[in-house]
JSON list of C-alpha atoms in Angstrom, two decimals:
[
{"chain": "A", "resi": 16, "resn": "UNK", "atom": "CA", "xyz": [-0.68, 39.37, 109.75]},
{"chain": "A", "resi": 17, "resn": "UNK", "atom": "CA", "xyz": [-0.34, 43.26, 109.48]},
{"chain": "A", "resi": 18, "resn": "UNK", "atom": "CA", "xyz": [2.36, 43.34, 111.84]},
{"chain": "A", "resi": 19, "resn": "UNK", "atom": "CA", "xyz": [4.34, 40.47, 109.83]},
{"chain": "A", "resi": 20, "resn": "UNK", "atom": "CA", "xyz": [3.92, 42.23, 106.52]},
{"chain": "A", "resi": 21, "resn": "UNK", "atom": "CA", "xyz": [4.72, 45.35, 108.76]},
{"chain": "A", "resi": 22, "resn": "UNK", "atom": "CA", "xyz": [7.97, 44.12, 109.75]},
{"chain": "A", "resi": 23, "resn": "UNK", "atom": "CA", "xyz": [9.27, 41.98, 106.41]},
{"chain": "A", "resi": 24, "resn": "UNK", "atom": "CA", "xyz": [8.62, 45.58, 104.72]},
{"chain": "A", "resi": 25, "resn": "UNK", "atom": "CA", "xyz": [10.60, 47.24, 106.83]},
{"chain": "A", "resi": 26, "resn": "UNK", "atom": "CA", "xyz": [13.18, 44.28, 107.05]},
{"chain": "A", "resi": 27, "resn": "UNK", "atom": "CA", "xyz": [12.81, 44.34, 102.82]},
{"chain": "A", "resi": 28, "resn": "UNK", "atom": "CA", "xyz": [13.51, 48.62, 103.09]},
{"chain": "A", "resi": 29, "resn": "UNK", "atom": "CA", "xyz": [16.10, 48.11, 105.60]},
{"chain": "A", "resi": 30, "resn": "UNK", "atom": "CA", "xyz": [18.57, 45.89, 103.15]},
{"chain": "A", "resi": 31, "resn": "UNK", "atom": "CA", "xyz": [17.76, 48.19, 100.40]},
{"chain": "A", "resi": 32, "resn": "UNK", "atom": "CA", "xyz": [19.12, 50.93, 102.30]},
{"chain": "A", "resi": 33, "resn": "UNK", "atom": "CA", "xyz": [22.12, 48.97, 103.43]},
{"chain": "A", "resi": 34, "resn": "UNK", "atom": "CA", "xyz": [22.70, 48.08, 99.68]},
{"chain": "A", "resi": 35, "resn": "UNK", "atom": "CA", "xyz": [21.99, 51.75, 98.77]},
{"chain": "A", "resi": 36, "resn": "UNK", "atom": "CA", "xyz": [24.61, 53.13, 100.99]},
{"chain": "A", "resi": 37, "resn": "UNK", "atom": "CA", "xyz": [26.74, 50.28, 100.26]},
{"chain": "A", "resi": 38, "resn": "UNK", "atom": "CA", "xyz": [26.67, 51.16, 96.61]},
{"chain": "A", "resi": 39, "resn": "UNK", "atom": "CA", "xyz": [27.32, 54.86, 97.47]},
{"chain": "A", "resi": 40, "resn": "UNK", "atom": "CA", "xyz": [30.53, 54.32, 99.64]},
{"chain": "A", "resi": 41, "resn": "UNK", "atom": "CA", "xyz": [31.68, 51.96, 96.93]},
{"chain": "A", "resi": 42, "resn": "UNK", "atom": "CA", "xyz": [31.67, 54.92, 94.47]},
{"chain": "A", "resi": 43, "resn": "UNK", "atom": "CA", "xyz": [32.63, 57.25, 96.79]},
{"chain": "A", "resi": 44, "resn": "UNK", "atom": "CA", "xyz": [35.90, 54.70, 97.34]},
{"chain": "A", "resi": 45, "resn": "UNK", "atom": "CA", "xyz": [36.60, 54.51, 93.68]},
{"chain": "A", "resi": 46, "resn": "UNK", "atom": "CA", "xyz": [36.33, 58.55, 93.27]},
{"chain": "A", "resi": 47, "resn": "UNK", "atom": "CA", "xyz": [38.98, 58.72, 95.67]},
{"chain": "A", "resi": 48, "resn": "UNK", "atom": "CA", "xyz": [41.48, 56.89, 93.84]},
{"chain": "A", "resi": 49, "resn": "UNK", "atom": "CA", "xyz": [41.13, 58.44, 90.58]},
{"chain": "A", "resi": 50, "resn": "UNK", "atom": "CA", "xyz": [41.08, 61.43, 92.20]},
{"chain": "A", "resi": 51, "resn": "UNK", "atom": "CA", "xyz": [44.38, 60.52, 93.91]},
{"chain": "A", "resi": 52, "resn": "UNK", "atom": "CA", "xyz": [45.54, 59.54, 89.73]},
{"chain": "A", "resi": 53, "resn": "UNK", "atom": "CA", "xyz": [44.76, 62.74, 88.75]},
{"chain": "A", "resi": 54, "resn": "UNK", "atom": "CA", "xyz": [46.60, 64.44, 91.07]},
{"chain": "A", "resi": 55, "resn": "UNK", "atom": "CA", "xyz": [49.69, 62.06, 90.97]},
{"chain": "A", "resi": 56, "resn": "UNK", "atom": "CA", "xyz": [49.43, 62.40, 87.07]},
{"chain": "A", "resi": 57, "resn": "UNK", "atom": "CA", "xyz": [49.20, 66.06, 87.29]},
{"chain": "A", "resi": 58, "resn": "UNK", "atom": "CA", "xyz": [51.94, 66.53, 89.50]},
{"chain": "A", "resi": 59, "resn": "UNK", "atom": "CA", "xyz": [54.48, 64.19, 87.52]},
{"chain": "A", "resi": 60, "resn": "UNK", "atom": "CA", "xyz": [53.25, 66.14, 84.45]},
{"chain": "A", "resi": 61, "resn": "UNK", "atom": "CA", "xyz": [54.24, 69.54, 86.43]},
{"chain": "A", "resi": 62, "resn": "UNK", "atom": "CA", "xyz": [57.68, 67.87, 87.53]},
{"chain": "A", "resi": 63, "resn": "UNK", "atom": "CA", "xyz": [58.61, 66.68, 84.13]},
{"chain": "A", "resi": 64, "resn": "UNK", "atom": "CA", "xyz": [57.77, 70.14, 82.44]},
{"chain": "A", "resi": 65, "resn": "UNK", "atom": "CA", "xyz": [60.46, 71.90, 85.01]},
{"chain": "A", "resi": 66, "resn": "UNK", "atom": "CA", "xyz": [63.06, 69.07, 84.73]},
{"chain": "A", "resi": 67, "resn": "UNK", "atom": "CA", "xyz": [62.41, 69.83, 80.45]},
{"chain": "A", "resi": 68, "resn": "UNK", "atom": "CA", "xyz": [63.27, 73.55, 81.28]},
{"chain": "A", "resi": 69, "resn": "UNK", "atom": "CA", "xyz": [66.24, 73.02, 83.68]},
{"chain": "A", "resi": 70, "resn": "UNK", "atom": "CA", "xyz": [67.28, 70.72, 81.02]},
{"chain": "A", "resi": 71, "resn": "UNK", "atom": "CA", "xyz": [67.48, 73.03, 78.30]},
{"chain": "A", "resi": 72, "resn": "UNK", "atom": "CA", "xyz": [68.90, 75.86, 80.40]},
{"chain": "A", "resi": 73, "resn": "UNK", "atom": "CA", "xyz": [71.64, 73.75, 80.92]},
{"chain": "A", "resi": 74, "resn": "UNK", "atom": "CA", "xyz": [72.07, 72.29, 77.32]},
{"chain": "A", "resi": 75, "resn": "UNK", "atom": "CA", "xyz": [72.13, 76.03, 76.36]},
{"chain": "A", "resi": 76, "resn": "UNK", "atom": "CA", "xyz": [74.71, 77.47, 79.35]},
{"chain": "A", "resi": 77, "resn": "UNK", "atom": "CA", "xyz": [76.85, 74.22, 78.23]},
{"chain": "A", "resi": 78, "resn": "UNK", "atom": "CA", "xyz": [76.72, 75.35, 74.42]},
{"chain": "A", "resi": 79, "resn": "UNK", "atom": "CA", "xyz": [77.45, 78.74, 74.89]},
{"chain": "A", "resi": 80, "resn": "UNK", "atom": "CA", "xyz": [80.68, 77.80, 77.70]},
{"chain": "A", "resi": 81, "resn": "UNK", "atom": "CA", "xyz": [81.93, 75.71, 74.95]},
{"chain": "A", "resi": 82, "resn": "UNK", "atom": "CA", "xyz": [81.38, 78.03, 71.82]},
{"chain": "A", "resi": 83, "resn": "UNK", "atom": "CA", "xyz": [82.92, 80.94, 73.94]},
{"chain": "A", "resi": 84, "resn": "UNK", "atom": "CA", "xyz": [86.05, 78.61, 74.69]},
{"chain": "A", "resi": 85, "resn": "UNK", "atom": "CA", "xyz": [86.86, 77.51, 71.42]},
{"chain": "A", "resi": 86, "resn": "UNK", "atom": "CA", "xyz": [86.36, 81.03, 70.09]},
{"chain": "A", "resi": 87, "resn": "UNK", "atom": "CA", "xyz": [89.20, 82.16, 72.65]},
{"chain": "A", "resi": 88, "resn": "UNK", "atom": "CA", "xyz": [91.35, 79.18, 71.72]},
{"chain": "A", "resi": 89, "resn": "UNK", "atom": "CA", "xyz": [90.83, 80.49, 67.83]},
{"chain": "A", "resi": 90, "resn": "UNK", "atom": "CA", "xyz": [91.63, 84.19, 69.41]},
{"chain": "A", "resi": 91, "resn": "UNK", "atom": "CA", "xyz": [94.67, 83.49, 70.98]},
{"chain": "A", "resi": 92, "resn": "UNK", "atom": "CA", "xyz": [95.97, 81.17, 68.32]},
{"chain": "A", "resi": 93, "resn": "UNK", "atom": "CA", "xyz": [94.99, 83.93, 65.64]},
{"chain": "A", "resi": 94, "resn": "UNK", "atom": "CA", "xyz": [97.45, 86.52, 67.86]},
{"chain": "A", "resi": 95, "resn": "UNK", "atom": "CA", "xyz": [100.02, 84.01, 67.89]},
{"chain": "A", "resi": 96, "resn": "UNK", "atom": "CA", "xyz": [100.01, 83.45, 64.30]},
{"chain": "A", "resi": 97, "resn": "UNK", "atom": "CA", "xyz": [99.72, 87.38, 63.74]},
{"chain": "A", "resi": 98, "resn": "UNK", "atom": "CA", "xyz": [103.09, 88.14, 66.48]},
{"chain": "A", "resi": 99, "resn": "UNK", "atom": "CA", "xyz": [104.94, 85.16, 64.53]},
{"chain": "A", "resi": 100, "resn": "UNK", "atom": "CA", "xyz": [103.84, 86.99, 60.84]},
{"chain": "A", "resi": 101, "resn": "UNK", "atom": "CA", "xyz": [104.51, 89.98, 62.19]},
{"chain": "A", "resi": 102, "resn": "UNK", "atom": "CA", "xyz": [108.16, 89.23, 63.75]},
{"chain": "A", "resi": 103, "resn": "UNK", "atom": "CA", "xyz": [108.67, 87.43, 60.14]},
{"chain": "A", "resi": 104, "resn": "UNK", "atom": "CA", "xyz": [108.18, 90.07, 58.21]},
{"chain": "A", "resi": 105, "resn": "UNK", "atom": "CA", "xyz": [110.34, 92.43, 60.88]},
{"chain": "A", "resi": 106, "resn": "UNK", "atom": "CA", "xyz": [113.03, 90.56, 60.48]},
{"chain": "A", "resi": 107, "resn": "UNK", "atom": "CA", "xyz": [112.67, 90.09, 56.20]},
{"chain": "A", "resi": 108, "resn": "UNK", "atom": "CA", "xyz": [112.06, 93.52, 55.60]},
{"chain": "A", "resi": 109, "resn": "UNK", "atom": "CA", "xyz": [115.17, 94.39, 57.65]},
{"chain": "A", "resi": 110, "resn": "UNK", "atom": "CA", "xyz": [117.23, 92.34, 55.54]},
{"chain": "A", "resi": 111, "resn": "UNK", "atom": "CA", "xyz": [115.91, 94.30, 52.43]},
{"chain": "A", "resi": 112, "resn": "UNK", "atom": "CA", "xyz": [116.08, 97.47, 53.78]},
{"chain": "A", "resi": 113, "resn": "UNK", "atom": "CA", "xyz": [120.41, 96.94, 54.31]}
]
């Protein structure tokens, strides 16, 4: 009779440890995934933030090549217009002066 209740007690401790570290190794199982989140979440949040700044550098570099363009298009179209006024007033105030 000792020896039965003996061995059901054991048999009884037995499963509960089984269950125990059954329990633990699930939630060791679902730490590792959201551990595995984090780390995906923290590297897309890292790769989006340098994509953001290349972005803008570019944005920027492309703003200033195309604002430095047009300002030399208005430049050289300002000289022309000066050479023309200043061949056109060569030539009038030549005709005045005979």
């Amino acid at each position: 009779m000792f020896n039965s209740t003996l061995t059901q007690i054991a048999k009884v401790s037995l499963v509960a440890a089984v269950l125990a570290g059954a329990s633990v190794s699930a939630h060791a199982d679902s730490l590792i995934p959201t551990d595995l989140t984090s780390n995906i979440e923290q590297n897309i949040s890292a790769q989006m933030q340098d994509m953001m700044q290349i972005a803008q550098r570019e944005l920027s570099l492309s703003l200033q090549a195309q604002l430095s363009e047009a300002m030399f298009e208005v430049d050289a179209e300002d000289e022309n217009q000066f050479a023309k006024e200043m061949t056109e007033q060569a030539i009038t105030s030549a005709m005045v002066k005979e």
